[in-house]
Amino acid sequence: MKQELSTIPGPIGVFDSGYGGLTILSKIREALPQYDYIYLGDNARTPYGTRSFEIVYEFTLQAVTKLFEMGCHLVILACNTASAKALRSIQMNDLPGMDPARRVLGVIRPTVECIGSITHSRHVGILATAGTIKSESYPLEIHKLFPDIQVQGEACPLWVPLVENNEAEGDGTDYFIRKYIDELLSKDEYIDTVILGCTHYPLLLPKIQKYMPAGITTVAQGELVADSLKDYLRRHPEMDNKCTKTGNCAYYTTEAEEKFIESASTFLNKEVTVQRIEL
């Protein structure tokens, strides 16, 4: 049954399965501070990276539906796993029945669009969760735009837990940073550009750059997604008019509020107030 959704302008929704999407939100708010935002973290069911396509799709659709009900006309999936495993199905199969005028955008396409102008060797590497690597979303999107680029991927299953356990700067983390970088580069000696295909990874950037060989460009997603959203709203004034602009941001989590506040401060370097909701 089609549910009636409000036509009143509302905030931009930003969804992530965990906390990494806060790195995307932070860059979006830097670029577009005048807009209102709702950040929704499905922190009780994180991580999505190891889950099946079906479950990621089901959970992501629940979150998108909730954000629509909360008044969002535009939702950003600030999660590579959700973008890889659920975005296309939601865009093609669900949006037409829910409200064809609403939009759900991901983080993979904006990241990929800039790659052609960054790589000189036309050999690119992806460091991401097991789910994103297995989905092959990055190679597929890159080859749509740049058929000549060679792509290799490496899953980094321990990087997210290290970040979420506040070990981003710990001594033991160095071993796992070096390990996955070495494994990726051993697959293709001509790689000159490495995409960080997970929103948690910017917190590991100092160590990643420490072990990334000279001459290799490391690409984080936040600014790329923010620039892409800015361009999208400029090109779609009909959507821009549906976004409220009072500079506010509200945070919601499926976890306990205290847990979210503690972890979010790691990503945002400030304390936030949050409400718990159920999906």
mmCIF file of C-alpha atoms in Angstrom:
data_model
loop_
_atom_site.group_PDB
_atom_site.id
_atom_site.type_symbol
_atom_site.label_atom_id
_atom_site.label_comp_id
_atom_site.label_asym_id
_atom_site.label_seq_id
_atom_site.Cartn_x
_atom_site.Cartn_y
_atom_site.Cartn_z
ATOM 1 C CA MET A 1 0.000 0.000 0.000
ATOM 2 C CA LYS A 2 1.378 3.402 -0.964
ATOM 3 C CA GLN A 3 1.937 5.617 2.033
ATOM 4 C CA GLU A 4 1.150 9.331 1.777
ATOM 5 C CA LEU A 5 4.303 11.357 2.390
ATOM 6 C CA SER A 6 4.342 15.070 3.167
ATOM 7 C CA THR A 7 5.108 17.567 0.408
ATOM 8 C CA ILE A 8 6.305 20.169 2.956
ATOM 9 C CA PRO A 9 10.037 21.026 2.606
ATOM 10 C CA GLY A 10 12.307 19.209 5.063
ATOM 11 C CA PRO A 11 15.928 18.413 5.983
ATOM 12 C CA ILE A 12 18.416 16.396 3.952
ATOM 13 C CA GLY A 13 18.683 12.862 5.346
ATOM 14 C CA VAL A 14 22.097 11.274 5.856
ATOM 15 C CA PHE A 15 22.131 7.559 6.656
ATOM 16 C CA ASP A 16 24.898 5.211 7.740
ATOM 17 C CA SER A 17 24.960 1.775 9.293
ATOM 18 C CA GLY A 18 27.478 2.980 11.857
ATOM 19 C CA TYR A 19 29.506 6.079 12.674
ATOM 20 C CA GLY A 20 31.674 6.502 9.573
ATOM 21 C CA GLY A 21 28.948 8.445 7.797
ATOM 22 C CA LEU A 22 29.631 11.251 10.272
ATOM 23 C CA THR A 23 32.846 11.939 8.296
ATOM 24 C CA ILE A 24 30.669 12.456 5.197
ATOM 25 C CA LEU A 25 28.117 14.567 7.089
ATOM 26 C CA SER A 26 30.907 16.748 8.480
ATOM 27 C CA LYS A 27 32.249 17.547 4.988
ATOM 28 C CA ILE A 28 28.736 18.111 3.605
ATOM 29 C CA ARG A 29 27.973 20.588 6.398
ATOM 30 C CA GLU A 30 31.253 22.400 5.714
ATOM 31 C CA ALA A 31 30.274 22.776 2.056
ATOM 32 C CA LEU A 32 26.552 23.424 2.619
ATOM 33 C CA PRO A 33 26.188 24.880 6.142
ATOM 34 C CA GLN A 34 22.884 26.615 5.474
ATOM 35 C CA TYR A 35 20.874 23.389 4.983
ATOM 36 C CA ASP A 36 19.107 21.319 7.654
ATOM 37 C CA TYR A 37 20.133 17.692 8.162
ATOM 38 C CA ILE A 38 18.966 14.549 9.904
ATOM 39 C CA TYR A 39 21.674 11.967 10.579
ATOM 40 C CA LEU A 40 20.394 8.450 11.190
ATOM 41 C CA GLY A 41 22.796 5.760 12.355
ATOM 42 C CA ASP A 42 21.636 2.132 12.505
ATOM 43 C CA ASN A 43 24.273 1.602 15.156
ATOM 44 C CA ALA A 44 22.445 -1.274 16.857
ATOM 45 C CA ARG A 45 22.835 -3.433 13.728
ATOM 46 C CA THR A 46 26.255 -2.310 12.545
ATOM 47 C CA PRO A 47 28.411 -3.485 10.805
ATOM 48 C CA TYR A 48 26.688 -3.961 7.455
ATOM 49 C CA GLY A 49 29.943 -4.855 5.688
ATOM 50 C CA THR A 50 29.722 -8.573 6.514
ATOM 51 C CA ARG A 51 25.974 -8.968 5.896
ATOM 52 C CA SER A 52 24.214 -10.430 2.843
ATOM 53 C CA PHE A 53 22.838 -8.291 0.006
ATOM 54 C CA GLU A 54 19.271 -9.123 1.063
ATOM 55 C CA ILE A 55 19.721 -8.005 4.679
ATOM 56 C CA VAL A 56 21.616 -4.818 3.774
ATOM 57 C CA TYR A 57 18.858 -3.942 1.299
ATOM 58 C CA GLU A 58 16.123 -4.644 3.883
ATOM 59 C CA PHE A 59 17.828 -2.582 6.626
ATOM 60 C CA THR A 60 18.680 0.298 4.256
ATOM 61 C CA LEU A 61 15.119 0.469 2.919
ATOM 62 C CA GLN A 62 13.823 0.642 6.505
ATOM 63 C CA ALA A 63 16.142 3.592 7.197
ATOM 64 C CA VAL A 64 15.250 5.416 3.969
ATOM 65 C CA THR A 65 11.534 4.925 4.688
ATOM 66 C CA LYS A 66 12.023 6.331 8.201
ATOM 67 C CA LEU A 67 13.865 9.407 6.885
ATOM 68 C CA PHE A 68 11.114 10.005 4.310
ATOM 69 C CA GLU A 69 8.536 9.802 7.113
ATOM 70 C CA MET A 70 10.622 12.356 9.059
ATOM 71 C CA GLY A 71 10.223 14.817 6.198
ATOM 72 C CA CYS A 72 13.337 14.264 4.070
ATOM 73 C CA HIS A 73 12.886 14.544 0.298
ATOM 74 C CA LEU A 74 16.555 13.751 -0.369
ATOM 75 C CA VAL A 75 18.525 11.003 1.395
ATOM 76 C CA ILE A 76 22.275 10.392 1.120
ATOM 77 C CA LEU A 77 23.472 6.843 1.841
ATOM 78 C CA ALA A 78 26.736 7.826 3.561
ATOM 79 C CA CYS A 79 27.693 4.159 3.686
ATOM 80 C CA ASN A 80 29.626 2.324 0.998
ATOM 81 C CA THR A 81 28.050 -1.032 1.825
ATOM 82 C CA ALA A 82 24.505 0.352 1.574
ATOM 83 C CA SER A 83 25.456 2.232 -1.609
ATOM 84 C CA ALA A 84 26.931 -0.964 -3.060
ATOM 85 C CA LYS A 85 24.246 -3.436 -2.034
ATOM 86 C CA ALA A 86 20.981 -1.469 -1.774
ATOM 87 C CA LEU A 87 21.025 1.850 -3.644
ATOM 88 C CA ARG A 88 20.175 0.623 -7.140
ATOM 89 C CA SER A 89 17.311 -1.609 -5.941
ATOM 90 C CA ILE A 90 15.799 1.228 -3.901
ATOM 91 C CA GLN A 91 16.122 3.700 -6.789
ATOM 92 C CA MET A 92 14.640 1.360 -9.374
ATOM 93 C CA ASN A 93 12.139 -0.755 -7.443
ATOM 94 C CA ASP A 94 11.008 1.181 -4.367
ATOM 95 C CA LEU A 95 11.109 4.923 -5.070
ATOM 96 C CA PRO A 96 8.551 4.847 -7.909
ATOM 97 C CA GLY A 97 5.951 3.363 -5.533
ATOM 98 C CA MET A 98 6.906 5.411 -2.460
ATOM 99 C CA ASP A 99 7.244 8.838 -4.085
ATOM 100 C CA PRO A 100 8.836 9.290 -7.543
ATOM 101 C CA ALA A 101 9.788 12.884 -6.662
ATOM 102 C CA ARG A 102 12.065 11.829 -3.773
ATOM 103 C CA ARG A 103 15.696 10.931 -4.281
ATOM 104 C CA VAL A 104 18.240 8.576 -2.696
ATOM 105 C CA LEU A 105 21.903 9.105 -3.598
ATOM 106 C CA GLY A 106 25.011 7.107 -2.684
ATOM 107 C CA VAL A 107 28.718 7.758 -2.108
ATOM 108 C CA ILE A 108 30.277 5.469 -4.717
ATOM 109 C CA ARG A 109 29.378 7.335 -7.918
ATOM 110 C CA PRO A 110 30.646 10.765 -6.701
ATOM 111 C CA THR A 111 33.911 9.122 -5.625
ATOM 112 C CA VAL A 112 34.366 7.359 -8.950
ATOM 113 C CA GLU A 113 33.588 10.389 -11.139
ATOM 114 C CA CYS A 114 36.823 12.162 -10.187
ATOM 115 C CA ILE A 115 39.135 9.167 -10.600
ATOM 116 C CA GLY A 116 39.743 9.641 -14.331
ATOM 117 C CA SER A 117 41.433 12.982 -13.706
ATOM 118 C CA ILE A 118 43.551 11.708 -10.776
ATOM 119 C CA THR A 119 45.166 8.494 -12.067
ATOM 120 C CA HIS A 120 47.941 8.783 -14.653
ATOM 121 C CA SER A 121 48.872 5.096 -14.851
ATOM 122 C CA ARG A 122 45.157 4.103 -15.217
ATOM 123 C CA HIS A 123 45.681 1.541 -12.437
ATOM 124 C CA VAL A 124 43.514 2.112 -9.335
ATOM 125 C CA GLY A 125 43.212 0.299 -6.009
ATOM 126 C CA ILE A 126 40.253 0.094 -3.601
ATOM 127 C CA LEU A 127 40.552 -0.434 0.161
ATOM 128 C CA ALA A 128 37.122 -1.200 1.627
ATOM 129 C CA THR A 129 35.012 -3.591 3.709
ATOM 130 C CA ALA A 130 34.552 -7.191 2.597
ATOM 131 C CA GLY A 131 30.967 -6.417 1.539
ATOM 132 C CA THR A 132 31.925 -3.506 -0.700
ATOM 133 C CA ILE A 133 34.800 -5.434 -2.298
ATOM 134 C CA LYS A 134 32.604 -8.499 -2.888
ATOM 135 C CA SER A 135 29.879 -6.381 -4.501
ATOM 136 C CA GLU A 136 32.384 -5.177 -7.147
ATOM 137 C CA SER A 137 30.520 -1.855 -7.174
ATOM 138 C CA TYR A 138 33.674 0.213 -7.553
ATOM 139 C CA PRO A 139 35.070 -1.689 -10.567
ATOM 140 C CA LEU A 140 31.619 -1.674 -12.198
ATOM 141 C CA GLU A 141 31.116 2.078 -11.714
ATOM 142 C CA ILE A 142 34.692 2.906 -12.738
ATOM 143 C CA HIS A 143 34.417 0.837 -15.926
ATOM 144 C CA LYS A 144 31.140 2.536 -16.868
ATOM 145 C CA LEU A 145 32.919 5.891 -16.921
ATOM 146 C CA PHE A 146 36.509 4.855 -17.646
ATOM 147 C CA PRO A 147 36.673 1.483 -19.451
ATOM 148 C CA ASP A 148 40.475 1.701 -19.728
ATOM 149 C CA ILE A 149 41.175 1.830 -15.970
ATOM 150 C CA GLN A 150 42.423 -1.354 -14.268
ATOM 151 C CA VAL A 151 40.954 -1.870 -10.764
ATOM 152 C CA GLN A 152 42.134 -4.053 -7.873
ATOM 153 C CA GLY A 153 40.417 -4.297 -4.487
ATOM 154 C CA GLU A 154 41.491 -5.407 -1.018
ATOM 155 C CA ALA A 155 39.137 -6.043 1.911
ATOM 156 C CA CYS A 156 40.294 -4.569 5.238
ATOM 157 C CA PRO A 157 38.099 -6.379 7.787
ATOM 158 C CA LEU A 158 39.915 -5.048 10.859
ATOM 159 C CA TRP A 159 40.036 -1.331 10.050
ATOM 160 C CA VAL A 160 36.448 -0.522 11.088
ATOM 161 C CA PRO A 161 36.695 -2.336 14.466
ATOM 162 C CA LEU A 162 39.995 -0.556 15.154
ATOM 163 C CA VAL A 163 38.377 2.846 14.528
ATOM 164 C CA GLU A 164 35.254 2.049 16.521
ATOM 165 C CA ASN A 165 37.334 0.852 19.468
ATOM 166 C CA ASN A 166 39.306 4.121 19.504
ATOM 167 C CA GLU A 167 42.475 2.412 18.292
ATOM 168 C CA ALA A 168 42.946 4.625 15.202
ATOM 169 C CA GLU A 169 46.133 6.047 16.685
ATOM 170 C CA GLY A 170 47.211 2.921 18.575
ATOM 171 C CA ASP A 171 50.607 1.316 17.919
ATOM 172 C CA GLY A 172 49.078 -2.057 17.060
ATOM 173 C CA THR A 173 47.024 -0.498 14.278
ATOM 174 C CA ASP A 174 50.172 0.145 12.214
ATOM 175 C CA TYR A 175 50.587 -3.571 11.496
ATOM 176 C CA PHE A 176 47.101 -3.911 9.969
ATOM 177 C CA ILE A 177 47.380 -0.657 8.001
ATOM 178 C CA ARG A 178 50.642 -1.807 6.424
ATOM 179 C CA LYS A 179 49.362 -5.364 5.883
ATOM 180 C CA TYR A 180 46.322 -4.428 3.759
ATOM 181 C CA ILE A 181 48.161 -1.718 1.806
ATOM 182 C CA ASP A 182 50.947 -4.199 0.974
ATOM 183 C CA GLU A 183 48.427 -6.871 -0.040
ATOM 184 C CA LEU A 184 46.637 -4.437 -2.367
ATOM 185 C CA LEU A 185 49.807 -3.138 -3.994
ATOM 186 C CA SER A 186 51.182 -6.662 -4.472
ATOM 187 C CA LYS A 187 48.260 -7.309 -6.850
ATOM 188 C CA ASP A 188 49.293 -4.530 -9.245
ATOM 189 C CA GLU A 189 52.629 -2.673 -9.138
ATOM 190 C CA TYR A 190 51.284 0.108 -11.392
ATOM 191 C CA ILE A 191 48.598 1.381 -8.989
ATOM 192 C CA ASP A 192 49.020 5.161 -8.573
ATOM 193 C CA THR A 193 45.651 5.980 -6.954
ATOM 194 C CA VAL A 194 43.977 4.296 -3.968
ATOM 195 C CA ILE A 195 40.342 4.953 -3.043
ATOM 196 C CA LEU A 196 39.361 4.647 0.623
ATOM 197 C CA GLY A 197 36.011 2.955 0.038
ATOM 198 C CA CYS A 198 34.737 3.130 3.601
ATOM 199 C CA THR A 199 33.642 6.194 5.542
ATOM 200 C CA HIS A 200 35.553 5.079 8.667
ATOM 201 C CA TYR A 201 38.907 5.141 6.919
ATOM 202 C CA PRO A 202 39.556 8.930 7.007
ATOM 203 C CA LEU A 203 40.224 8.518 10.737
ATOM 204 C CA LEU A 204 43.101 6.221 9.771
ATOM 205 C CA LEU A 205 44.443 8.637 7.152
ATOM 206 C CA PRO A 206 47.616 9.699 9.026
ATOM 207 C CA LYS A 207 48.729 6.074 9.318
ATOM 208 C CA ILE A 208 47.535 5.176 5.797
ATOM 209 C CA GLN A 209 49.622 8.015 4.352
ATOM 210 C CA LYS A 210 52.567 6.911 6.487
ATOM 211 C CA TYR A 211 52.615 3.467 4.828
ATOM 212 C CA MET A 212 51.366 4.402 1.349
ATOM 213 C CA PRO A 213 54.404 4.602 -0.992
ATOM 214 C CA ALA A 214 55.365 8.003 -2.384
ATOM 215 C CA GLY A 215 53.718 8.796 -5.696
ATOM 216 C CA ILE A 216 50.419 7.100 -4.843
ATOM 217 C CA THR A 217 47.412 9.403 -4.332
ATOM 218 C CA THR A 218 45.009 8.450 -1.535
ATOM 219 C CA VAL A 219 41.400 9.489 -2.193
ATOM 220 C CA ALA A 220 39.016 10.005 0.759
ATOM 221 C CA GLN A 221 35.332 10.466 0.031
ATOM 222 C CA GLY A 222 33.998 13.276 2.199
ATOM 223 C CA GLU A 223 34.889 16.305 0.083
ATOM 224 C CA LEU A 224 34.025 14.515 -3.163
ATOM 225 C CA VAL A 225 30.545 13.599 -1.914
ATOM 226 C CA ALA A 226 30.027 17.129 -0.538
ATOM 227 C CA ASP A 227 31.055 18.728 -3.864
ATOM 228 C CA SER A 228 28.822 16.301 -5.766
ATOM 229 C CA LEU A 229 25.816 17.119 -3.554
ATOM 230 C CA LYS A 230 26.436 20.835 -3.982
ATOM 231 C CA ASP A 231 26.484 20.366 -7.750
ATOM 232 C CA TYR A 232 23.372 18.145 -7.630
ATOM 233 C CA LEU A 233 21.345 20.767 -5.756
ATOM 234 C CA ARG A 234 22.526 23.467 -8.173
ATOM 235 C CA ARG A 235 21.406 21.358 -11.141
ATOM 236 C CA HIS A 236 18.087 20.373 -9.507
ATOM 237 C CA PRO A 237 16.463 23.558 -8.161
ATOM 238 C CA GLU A 238 13.189 21.647 -7.735
ATOM 239 C CA MET A 239 14.915 19.473 -5.101
ATOM 240 C CA ASP A 240 16.799 22.402 -3.590
ATOM 241 C CA ASN A 241 13.444 24.122 -2.981
ATOM 242 C CA LYS A 242 12.297 21.074 -0.970
ATOM 243 C CA CYS A 243 15.257 21.369 1.433
ATOM 244 C CA THR A 244 14.871 23.594 4.486
ATOM 245 C CA LYS A 245 17.726 25.953 5.295
ATOM 246 C CA THR A 246 18.109 26.989 8.927
ATOM 247 C CA GLY A 247 21.520 25.381 9.535
ATOM 248 C CA ASN A 248 20.267 22.738 11.987
ATOM 249 C CA CYS A 249 21.297 19.107 12.359
ATOM 250 C CA ALA A 250 19.469 16.425 14.355
ATOM 251 C CA TYR A 251 20.972 13.034 15.229
ATOM 252 C CA TYR A 252 19.121 9.736 15.627
ATOM 253 C CA THR A 253 20.433 6.274 16.483
ATOM 254 C CA THR A 254 19.051 2.765 16.911
ATOM 255 C CA GLU A 255 21.602 2.216 19.727
ATOM 256 C CA ALA A 256 21.644 3.600 23.270
ATOM 257 C CA GLU A 257 22.114 7.383 23.269
ATOM 258 C CA GLU A 258 25.175 7.254 25.564
ATOM 259 C CA LYS A 259 26.975 4.862 23.223
ATOM 260 C CA PHE A 260 26.279 7.077 20.214
ATOM 261 C CA ILE A 261 27.412 10.261 21.980
ATOM 262 C CA GLU A 262 30.662 8.604 23.070
ATOM 263 C CA SER A 263 31.501 7.243 19.605
ATOM 264 C CA ALA A 264 30.245 10.248 17.620
ATOM 265 C CA SER A 265 32.622 12.556 19.486
ATOM 266 C CA THR A 266 35.520 10.516 18.020
ATOM 267 C CA PHE A 267 34.329 11.309 14.497
ATOM 268 C CA LEU A 268 33.128 14.895 14.999
ATOM 269 C CA ASN A 269 35.473 16.130 17.750
ATOM 270 C CA LYS A 270 32.456 17.516 19.584
ATOM 271 C CA GLU A 271 29.550 16.289 21.676
ATOM 272 C CA VAL A 272 26.114 16.010 20.114
ATOM 273 C CA THR A 273 22.626 15.357 21.441
ATOM 274 C CA VAL A 274 20.887 12.327 19.981
ATOM 275 C CA GLN A 275 17.523 10.573 20.127
ATOM 276 C CA ARG A 276 17.018 6.836 19.990
ATOM 277 C CA ILE A 277 14.507 5.490 17.449
ATOM 278 C CA GLU A 278 13.453 2.094 16.114
ATOM 279 C CA LEU A 279 13.393 1.104 12.471
#
